[in-house]
Amino acid sequence: MGYAQLVIGPAGSGKSTYCSSLHQHCETTRRTIHVVNLDPAAENFDYPVAMDVRELISLDDVMEELGLGPNGSLVYCMEHLEENLDDWLDEELDNYLDDDYLVFDCPGQIELYSHVPVLKNFVEHLQQKNFNVCVVYLLDSQFMTDVTKFISGCMASLSAMVQLELPHVNILSKMDLVTNKKDLDDFLDPEPTFLLSELNQRMAPQYAKLNKALIELVNNYSMVSFIPLDLRKEKSIQYVLAQIDTCIQYGEDADVKVRDFDPEDDE
C-alpha cells in the first residue's frame, strides 16, 4: 500500500514551500518521501522533483499553441493529465515501491478542486493503485485577520472536502510571518457563537439568516479546526506530519520489532 498527500490551497498559500520544508525535515529524520510537481506552470523548485507533469504538458506550450489565457491553459493542461492517467501517471508510478510516500504539489487555481472533476478523478486513480490519500489544505495565516476572511477560507476548504471526499487536514501556513499570533487565537478553534456574533457585526442586518446558515454549515462539518504551521520550528512540522500520517494510516501496518526474550537475562 502506498501513501500520498495532495497539497492544495489558494495561489500563494505556500504549497511549494511546505513541500520543500517537508522534504528537508524527512531528509533530516532519515525518512524517505518523494515530491511530485502537478503544476504545469511551475518554474523553480527547492526540492528534488520525483515526477514532473511538465514532462507531459506545460502551460507555456498550451498558451503558445492554442492561444488560451493562463487560467484556460491550466485547466486544459490538467484535463490532458486526466486523459493520460493510464499512460503517463501509471508509467511514473511503476518506478516506486508499494509502500512509498508521495507528496503532490498541486496548482493554486481554486476551480481545480472546487468543481472541476480533474483532481477528483486523479485521486480515484491513485486509490485504484492502492494509495491512501489525504488532502492537505493550506491557507495563508496572514489573511485570517477577521471573521469574514475566516469564513471565506472555510467555505473554500469545505468545497474541496465535498468535491474530493478525502481525509482533510487544514493548515494555517506562514505562521512565521505573523507579527501578533494572539490575533489568530480566536480562529484556531473558535466557538460558533463567537463567529456568528462577529459576522453579524460586520454584515448588514438583512444577512443575519445567511450568517447563521454559514456558521451552522461550518460547525456541522467540523471545518473550524486549523493547525498552525511555523516552518522555522521542527516540532511544528513534525506535529503536522503526524496528523497527516494518522489520516492515511502511515506506519500502522509496519512490522513490530520485538527483541527475543532470554530468561537468563532476567536473572
PDB file of N, CA and C in Angstrom, residues 107-180:
ATOM      1  N   PRO A 107      -1.457  22.809  -8.391  1.00  0.00           N
ATOM      2  CA  PRO A 107      -1.663  24.217  -8.759  1.00  0.00           C
ATOM      3  C   PRO A 107      -2.593  24.908  -7.770  1.00  0.00           C
ATOM      4  N   GLY A 108      -2.618  26.239  -7.823  1.00  0.00           N
ATOM      5  CA  GLY A 108      -3.377  27.003  -6.847  1.00  0.00           C
ATOM      6  C   GLY A 108      -4.740  27.490  -7.307  1.00  0.00           C
ATOM      7  N   GLN A 109      -5.121  27.215  -8.564  1.00  0.00           N
ATOM      8  CA  GLN A 109      -6.420  27.689  -9.045  1.00  0.00           C
ATOM      9  C   GLN A 109      -7.547  26.950  -8.319  1.00  0.00           C
ATOM     10  N   ILE A 110      -8.423  27.705  -7.689  1.00  0.00           N
ATOM     11  CA  ILE A 110      -9.431  27.122  -6.805  1.00  0.00           C
ATOM     12  C   ILE A 110     -10.435  26.249  -7.554  1.00  0.00           C
ATOM     13  N   GLU A 111     -10.676  26.550  -8.841  1.00  0.00           N
ATOM     14  CA  GLU A 111     -11.684  25.767  -9.562  1.00  0.00           C
ATOM     15  C   GLU A 111     -11.261  24.314  -9.769  1.00  0.00           C
ATOM     16  N   LEU A 112      -9.964  24.036  -9.673  1.00  0.00           N
ATOM     17  CA  LEU A 112      -9.470  22.674  -9.893  1.00  0.00           C
ATOM     18  C   LEU A 112      -9.899  21.718  -8.789  1.00  0.00           C
ATOM     19  N   TYR A 113     -10.151  22.251  -7.600  1.00  0.00           N
ATOM     20  CA  TYR A 113     -10.567  21.369  -6.511  1.00  0.00           C
ATOM     21  C   TYR A 113     -11.920  21.775  -5.915  1.00  0.00           C
ATOM     22  N   SER A 114     -12.607  22.687  -6.573  1.00  0.00           N
ATOM     23  CA  SER A 114     -13.941  23.064  -6.083  1.00  0.00           C
ATOM     24  C   SER A 114     -15.047  22.478  -6.945  1.00  0.00           C
ATOM     25  N   HIS A 115     -14.906  22.525  -8.285  1.00  0.00           N
ATOM     26  CA  HIS A 115     -15.984  21.997  -9.128  1.00  0.00           C
ATOM     27  C   HIS A 115     -15.494  21.295 -10.397  1.00  0.00           C
ATOM     28  N   VAL A 116     -14.264  21.538 -10.837  1.00  0.00           N
ATOM     29  CA  VAL A 116     -13.724  20.784 -11.976  1.00  0.00           C
ATOM     30  C   VAL A 116     -13.302  19.399 -11.482  1.00  0.00           C
ATOM     31  N   PRO A 117     -13.722  18.323 -12.139  1.00  0.00           N
ATOM     32  CA  PRO A 117     -13.514  16.970 -11.592  1.00  0.00           C
ATOM     33  C   PRO A 117     -12.125  16.383 -11.815  1.00  0.00           C
ATOM     34  N   VAL A 118     -11.169  17.161 -12.292  1.00  0.00           N
ATOM     35  CA  VAL A 118      -9.857  16.611 -12.645  1.00  0.00           C
ATOM     36  C   VAL A 118      -9.172  15.976 -11.438  1.00  0.00           C
ATOM     37  N   LEU A 119      -9.030  16.723 -10.349  1.00  0.00           N
ATOM     38  CA  LEU A 119      -8.317  16.198  -9.182  1.00  0.00           C
ATOM     39  C   LEU A 119      -9.093  15.066  -8.519  1.00  0.00           C
ATOM     40  N   LYS A 120     -10.407  15.109  -8.570  1.00  0.00           N
ATOM     41  CA  LYS A 120     -11.208  14.017  -8.017  1.00  0.00           C
ATOM     42  C   LYS A 120     -10.911  12.719  -8.757  1.00  0.00           C
ATOM     43  N   ASN A 121     -10.865  12.790 -10.090  1.00  0.00           N
ATOM     44  CA  ASN A 121     -10.553  11.601 -10.885  1.00  0.00           C
ATOM     45  C   ASN A 121      -9.101  11.173 -10.689  1.00  0.00           C
ATOM     46  N   PHE A 122      -8.224  12.137 -10.481  1.00  0.00           N
ATOM     47  CA  PHE A 122      -6.818  11.836 -10.215  1.00  0.00           C
ATOM     48  C   PHE A 122      -6.692  11.054  -8.909  1.00  0.00           C
ATOM     49  N   VAL A 123      -7.415  11.502  -7.894  1.00  0.00           N
ATOM     50  CA  VAL A 123      -7.378  10.827  -6.591  1.00  0.00           C
ATOM     51  C   VAL A 123      -7.950   9.417  -6.698  1.00  0.00           C
ATOM     52  N   GLU A 124      -9.061   9.276  -7.397  1.00  0.00           N
ATOM     53  CA  GLU A 124      -9.665   7.953  -7.561  1.00  0.00           C
ATOM     54  C   GLU A 124      -8.710   6.998  -8.264  1.00  0.00           C
ATOM     55  N   HIS A 125      -7.929   7.511  -9.197  1.00  0.00           N
ATOM     56  CA  HIS A 125      -6.936   6.681  -9.888  1.00  0.00           C
ATOM     57  C   HIS A 125      -5.847   6.235  -8.918  1.00  0.00           C
ATOM     58  N   LEU A 126      -5.406   7.138  -8.046  1.00  0.00           N
ATOM     59  CA  LEU A 126      -4.416   6.761  -7.037  1.00  0.00           C
ATOM     60  C   LEU A 126      -4.967   5.692  -6.096  1.00  0.00           C
ATOM     61  N   GLN A 127      -6.215   5.845  -5.716  1.00  0.00           N
ATOM     62  CA  GLN A 127      -6.828   4.869  -4.815  1.00  0.00           C
ATOM     63  C   GLN A 127      -6.947   3.499  -5.478  1.00  0.00           C
ATOM     64  N   GLN A 128      -7.205   3.484  -6.776  1.00  0.00           N
ATOM     65  CA  GLN A 128      -7.244   2.224  -7.502  1.00  0.00           C
ATOM     66  C   GLN A 128      -5.868   1.564  -7.536  1.00  0.00           C
ATOM     67  N   LYS A 129      -4.834   2.390  -7.420  1.00  0.00           N
ATOM     68  CA  LYS A 129      -3.463   1.883  -7.371  1.00  0.00           C
ATOM     69  C   LYS A 129      -3.040   1.553  -5.941  1.00  0.00           C
ATOM     70  N   ASN A 130      -4.020   1.504  -5.048  1.00  0.00           N
ATOM     71  CA  ASN A 130      -3.811   1.115  -3.652  1.00  0.00           C
ATOM     72  C   ASN A 130      -3.023   2.157  -2.859  1.00  0.00           C
ATOM     73  N   PHE A 131      -3.338   3.431  -3.086  1.00  0.00           N
ATOM     74  CA  PHE A 131      -2.753   4.520  -2.314  1.00  0.00           C
ATOM     75  C   PHE A 131      -3.769   5.029  -1.303  1.00  0.00           C
ATOM     76  N   ASN A 132      -3.316   5.247  -0.080  1.00  0.00           N
ATOM     77  CA  ASN A 132      -4.087   6.000   0.903  1.00  0.00           C
ATOM     78  C   ASN A 132      -3.766   7.472   0.713  1.00  0.00           C
ATOM     79  N   VAL A 133      -4.785   8.294   0.490  1.00  0.00           N
ATOM     80  CA  VAL A 133      -4.564   9.695   0.130  1.00  0.00           C
ATOM     81  C   VAL A 133      -5.205  10.616   1.161  1.00  0.00           C
ATOM     82  N   CYS A 134      -4.497  11.686   1.492  1.00  0.00           N
ATOM     83  CA  CYS A 134      -5.004  12.718   2.395  1.00  0.00           C
ATOM     84  C   CYS A 134      -4.836  14.077   1.729  1.00  0.00           C
ATOM     85  N   VAL A 135      -5.850  14.920   1.845  1.00  0.00           N
ATOM     86  CA  VAL A 135      -5.751  16.295   1.349  1.00  0.00           C
ATOM     87  C   VAL A 135      -5.125  17.177   2.420  1.00  0.00           C
ATOM     88  N   VAL A 136      -4.110  17.933   2.038  1.00  0.00           N
ATOM     89  CA  VAL A 136      -3.508  18.938   2.920  1.00  0.00           C
ATOM     90  C   VAL A 136      -3.871  20.303   2.340  1.00  0.00           C
ATOM     91  N   TYR A 137      -4.785  20.996   3.016  1.00  0.00           N
ATOM     92  CA  TYR A 137      -5.287  22.278   2.521  1.00  0.00           C
ATOM     93  C   TYR A 137      -4.578  23.407   3.260  1.00  0.00           C
ATOM     94  N   LEU A 138      -3.831  24.233   2.520  1.00  0.00           N
ATOM     95  CA  LEU A 138      -3.080  25.331   3.116  1.00  0.00           C
ATOM     96  C   LEU A 138      -3.816  26.650   2.929  1.00  0.00           C
ATOM     97  N   LEU A 139      -3.855  27.429   3.996  1.00  0.00           N
ATOM     98  CA  LEU A 139      -4.462  28.757   3.963  1.00  0.00           C
ATOM     99  C   LEU A 139      -3.494  29.737   4.614  1.00  0.00           C
ATOM    100  N   ASP A 140      -3.247  30.841   3.947  1.00  0.00           N
ATOM    101  CA  ASP A 140      -2.285  31.835   4.429  1.00  0.00           C
ATOM    102  C   ASP A 140      -2.801  32.472   5.720  1.00  0.00           C
ATOM    103  N   SER A 141      -2.055  32.318   6.796  1.00  0.00           N
ATOM    104  CA  SER A 141      -2.479  32.830   8.103  1.00  0.00           C
ATOM    105  C   SER A 141      -2.545  34.347   8.139  1.00  0.00           C
ATOM    106  N   GLN A 142      -1.825  35.013   7.257  1.00  0.00           N
ATOM    107  CA  GLN A 142      -1.807  36.480   7.269  1.00  0.00           C
ATOM    108  C   GLN A 142      -3.152  37.075   6.836  1.00  0.00           C
ATOM    109  N   PHE A 143      -3.974  36.261   6.183  1.00  0.00           N
ATOM    110  CA  PHE A 143      -5.284  36.751   5.755  1.00  0.00           C
ATOM    111  C   PHE A 143      -6.377  36.436   6.768  1.00  0.00           C
ATOM    112  N   MET A 144      -6.021  35.707   7.814  1.00  0.00           N
ATOM    113  CA  MET A 144      -7.019  35.319   8.811  1.00  0.00           C
ATOM    114  C   MET A 144      -7.092  36.365   9.919  1.00  0.00           C
ATOM    115  N   THR A 145      -7.380  37.577   9.527  1.00  0.00           N
ATOM    116  CA  THR A 145      -7.390  38.672  10.495  1.00  0.00           C
ATOM    117  C   THR A 145      -8.795  39.061  10.939  1.00  0.00           C
ATOM    118  N   ASP A 146      -9.808  38.590  10.238  1.00  0.00           N
ATOM    119  CA  ASP A 146     -11.185  38.874  10.664  1.00  0.00           C
ATOM    120  C   ASP A 146     -12.088  37.719  10.275  1.00  0.00           C
ATOM    121  N   VAL A 147     -13.284  37.721  10.807  1.00  0.00           N
ATOM    122  CA  VAL A 147     -14.185  36.579  10.673  1.00  0.00           C
ATOM    123  C   VAL A 147     -14.656  36.380   9.231  1.00  0.00           C
ATOM    124  N   THR A 148     -14.791  37.455   8.459  1.00  0.00           N
ATOM    125  CA  THR A 148     -15.264  37.302   7.084  1.00  0.00           C
ATOM    126  C   THR A 148     -14.253  36.524   6.239  1.00  0.00           C
ATOM    127  N   LYS A 149     -12.967  36.824   6.428  1.00  0.00           N
ATOM    128  CA  LYS A 149     -11.934  36.094   5.679  1.00  0.00           C
ATOM    129  C   LYS A 149     -11.830  34.657   6.168  1.00  0.00           C
ATOM    130  N   PHE A 150     -12.048  34.461   7.463  1.00  0.00           N
ATOM    131  CA  PHE A 150     -12.009  33.105   8.010  1.00  0.00           C
ATOM    132  C   PHE A 150     -13.126  32.248   7.414  1.00  0.00           C
ATOM    133  N   ILE A 151     -14.354  32.792   7.369  1.00  0.00           N
ATOM    134  CA  ILE A 151     -15.482  32.050   6.803  1.00  0.00           C
ATOM    135  C   ILE A 151     -15.240  31.769   5.321  1.00  0.00           C
ATOM    136  N   SER A 152     -14.682  32.731   4.613  1.00  0.00           N
ATOM    137  CA  SER A 152     -14.380  32.537   3.195  1.00  0.00           C
ATOM    138  C   SER A 152     -13.391  31.388   3.010  1.00  0.00           C
ATOM    139  N   GLY A 153     -12.350  31.364   3.853  1.00  0.00           N
ATOM    140  CA  GLY A 153     -11.379  30.276   3.781  1.00  0.00           C
ATOM    141  C   GLY A 153     -11.999  28.931   4.112  1.00  0.00           C
ATOM    142  N   CYS A 154     -12.886  28.916   5.095  1.00  0.00           N
ATOM    143  CA  CYS A 154     -13.573  27.673   5.470  1.00  0.00           C
ATOM    144  C   CYS A 154     -14.455  27.171   4.336  1.00  0.00           C
ATOM    145  N   MET A 155     -15.144  28.086   3.662  1.00  0.00           N
ATOM    146  CA  MET A 155     -16.016  27.679   2.564  1.00  0.00           C
ATOM    147  C   MET A 155     -15.219  27.071   1.410  1.00  0.00           C
ATOM    148  N   ALA A 156     -14.056  27.665   1.110  1.00  0.00           N
ATOM    149  CA  ALA A 156     -13.210  27.126   0.044  1.00  0.00           C
ATOM    150  C   ALA A 156     -12.692  25.742   0.415  1.00  0.00           C
ATOM    151  N   SER A 157     -12.290  25.585   1.674  1.00  0.00           N
ATOM    152  CA  SER A 157     -11.808  24.293   2.145  1.00  0.00           C
ATOM    153  C   SER A 157     -12.926  23.258   2.153  1.00  0.00           C
ATOM    154  N   LEU A 158     -14.106  23.665   2.588  1.00  0.00           N
ATOM    155  CA  LEU A 158     -15.257  22.768   2.613  1.00  0.00           C
ATOM    156  C   LEU A 158     -15.638  22.328   1.206  1.00  0.00           C
ATOM    157  N   SER A 159     -15.542  23.244   0.256  1.00  0.00           N
ATOM    158  CA  SER A 159     -15.836  22.902  -1.141  1.00  0.00           C
ATOM    159  C   SER A 159     -14.896  21.811  -1.633  1.00  0.00           C
ATOM    160  N   ALA A 160     -13.608  21.925  -1.284  1.00  0.00           N
ATOM    161  CA  ALA A 160     -12.633  20.901  -1.672  1.00  0.00           C
ATOM    162  C   ALA A 160     -12.925  19.580  -0.975  1.00  0.00           C
ATOM    163  N   MET A 161     -13.322  19.650   0.290  1.00  0.00           N
ATOM    164  CA  MET A 161     -13.625  18.426   1.042  1.00  0.00           C
ATOM    165  C   MET A 161     -14.799  17.676   0.412  1.00  0.00           C
ATOM    166  N   VAL A 162     -15.867  18.402   0.064  1.00  0.00           N
ATOM    167  CA  VAL A 162     -17.046  17.775  -0.524  1.00  0.00           C
ATOM    168  C   VAL A 162     -16.725  17.213  -1.909  1.00  0.00           C
ATOM    169  N   GLN A 163     -15.913  17.945  -2.670  1.00  0.00           N
ATOM    170  CA  GLN A 163     -15.584  17.524  -4.027  1.00  0.00           C
ATOM    171  C   GLN A 163     -14.681  16.297  -4.041  1.00  0.00           C
ATOM    172  N   LEU A 164     -13.660  16.276  -3.188  1.00  0.00           N
ATOM    173  CA  LEU A 164     -12.646  15.224  -3.241  1.00  0.00           C
ATOM    174  C   LEU A 164     -12.979  14.015  -2.367  1.00  0.00           C
ATOM    175  N   GLU A 165     -13.795  14.216  -1.332  1.00  0.00           N
ATOM    176  CA  GLU A 165     -14.235  13.125  -0.459  1.00  0.00           C
ATOM    177  C   GLU A 165     -13.045  12.352   0.107  1.00  0.00           C
ATOM    178  N   LEU A 166     -12.136  13.090   0.753  1.00  0.00           N
ATOM    179  CA  LEU A 166     -10.924  12.507   1.324  1.00  0.00           C
ATOM    180  C   LEU A 166     -10.709  13.015   2.746  1.00  0.00           C
ATOM    181  N   PRO A 167      -9.901  12.299   3.531  1.00  0.00           N
ATOM    182  CA  PRO A 167      -9.462  12.873   4.816  1.00  0.00           C
ATOM    183  C   PRO A 167      -8.798  14.218   4.566  1.00  0.00           C
ATOM    184  N   HIS A 168      -9.052  15.159   5.460  1.00  0.00           N
ATOM    185  CA  HIS A 168      -8.693  16.561   5.209  1.00  0.00           C
ATOM    186  C   HIS A 168      -7.925  17.112   6.404  1.00  0.00           C
ATOM    187  N   VAL A 169      -6.769  17.681   6.167  1.00  0.00           N
ATOM    188  CA  VAL A 169      -6.017  18.373   7.208  1.00  0.00           C
ATOM    189  C   VAL A 169      -5.850  19.820   6.779  1.00  0.00           C
ATOM    190  N   ASN A 170      -6.401  20.741   7.581  1.00  0.00           N
ATOM    191  CA  ASN A 170      -6.332  22.163   7.264  1.00  0.00           C
ATOM    192  C   ASN A 170      -5.170  22.808   8.010  1.00  0.00           C
ATOM    193  N   ILE A 171      -4.361  23.555   7.286  1.00  0.00           N
ATOM    194  CA  ILE A 171      -3.148  24.141   7.853  1.00  0.00           C
ATOM    195  C   ILE A 171      -3.134  25.648   7.632  1.00  0.00           C
ATOM    196  N   LEU A 172      -2.825  26.379   8.698  1.00  0.00           N
ATOM    197  CA  LEU A 172      -2.556  27.813   8.569  1.00  0.00           C
ATOM    198  C   LEU A 172      -1.069  27.972   8.308  1.00  0.00           C
ATOM    199  N   SER A 173      -0.730  28.337   7.095  1.00  0.00           N
ATOM    200  CA  SER A 173       0.675  28.452   6.706  1.00  0.00           C
ATOM    201  C   SER A 173       1.226  29.847   7.009  1.00  0.00           C
ATOM    202  N   LYS A 174       2.522  29.963   6.858  1.00  0.00           N
ATOM    203  CA  LYS A 174       3.243  31.234   7.031  1.00  0.00           C
ATOM    204  C   LYS A 174       3.079  31.832   8.427  1.00  0.00           C
ATOM    205  N   MET A 175       2.997  30.969   9.442  1.00  0.00           N
ATOM    206  CA  MET A 175       2.878  31.457  10.810  1.00  0.00           C
ATOM    207  C   MET A 175       4.143  32.208  11.247  1.00  0.00           C
ATOM    208  N   ASP A 176       5.260  31.929  10.584  1.00  0.00           N
ATOM    209  CA  ASP A 176       6.497  32.629  10.922  1.00  0.00           C
ATOM    210  C   ASP A 176       6.451  34.096  10.521  1.00  0.00           C
ATOM    211  N   LEU A 177       5.492  34.474   9.679  1.00  0.00           N
ATOM    212  CA  LEU A 177       5.374  35.863   9.233  1.00  0.00           C
ATOM    213  C   LEU A 177       4.325  36.649  10.016  1.00  0.00           C
ATOM    214  N   VAL A 178       3.606  35.977  10.907  1.00  0.00           N
ATOM    215  CA  VAL A 178       2.572  36.647  11.697  1.00  0.00           C
ATOM    216  C   VAL A 178       3.218  37.401  12.847  1.00  0.00           C
ATOM    217  N   THR A 179       2.976  38.689  12.931  1.00  0.00           N
ATOM    218  CA  THR A 179       3.620  39.509  13.964  1.00  0.00           C
ATOM    219  C   THR A 179       2.966  39.335  15.331  1.00  0.00           C
ATOM    220  N   ASN A 180       1.643  39.247  15.356  1.00  0.00           N
ATOM    221  CA  ASN A 180       0.930  39.081  16.627  1.00  0.00           C
ATOM    222  C   ASN A 180       0.065  37.829  16.554  1.00  0.00           C
TER     223      ASN A 180
END
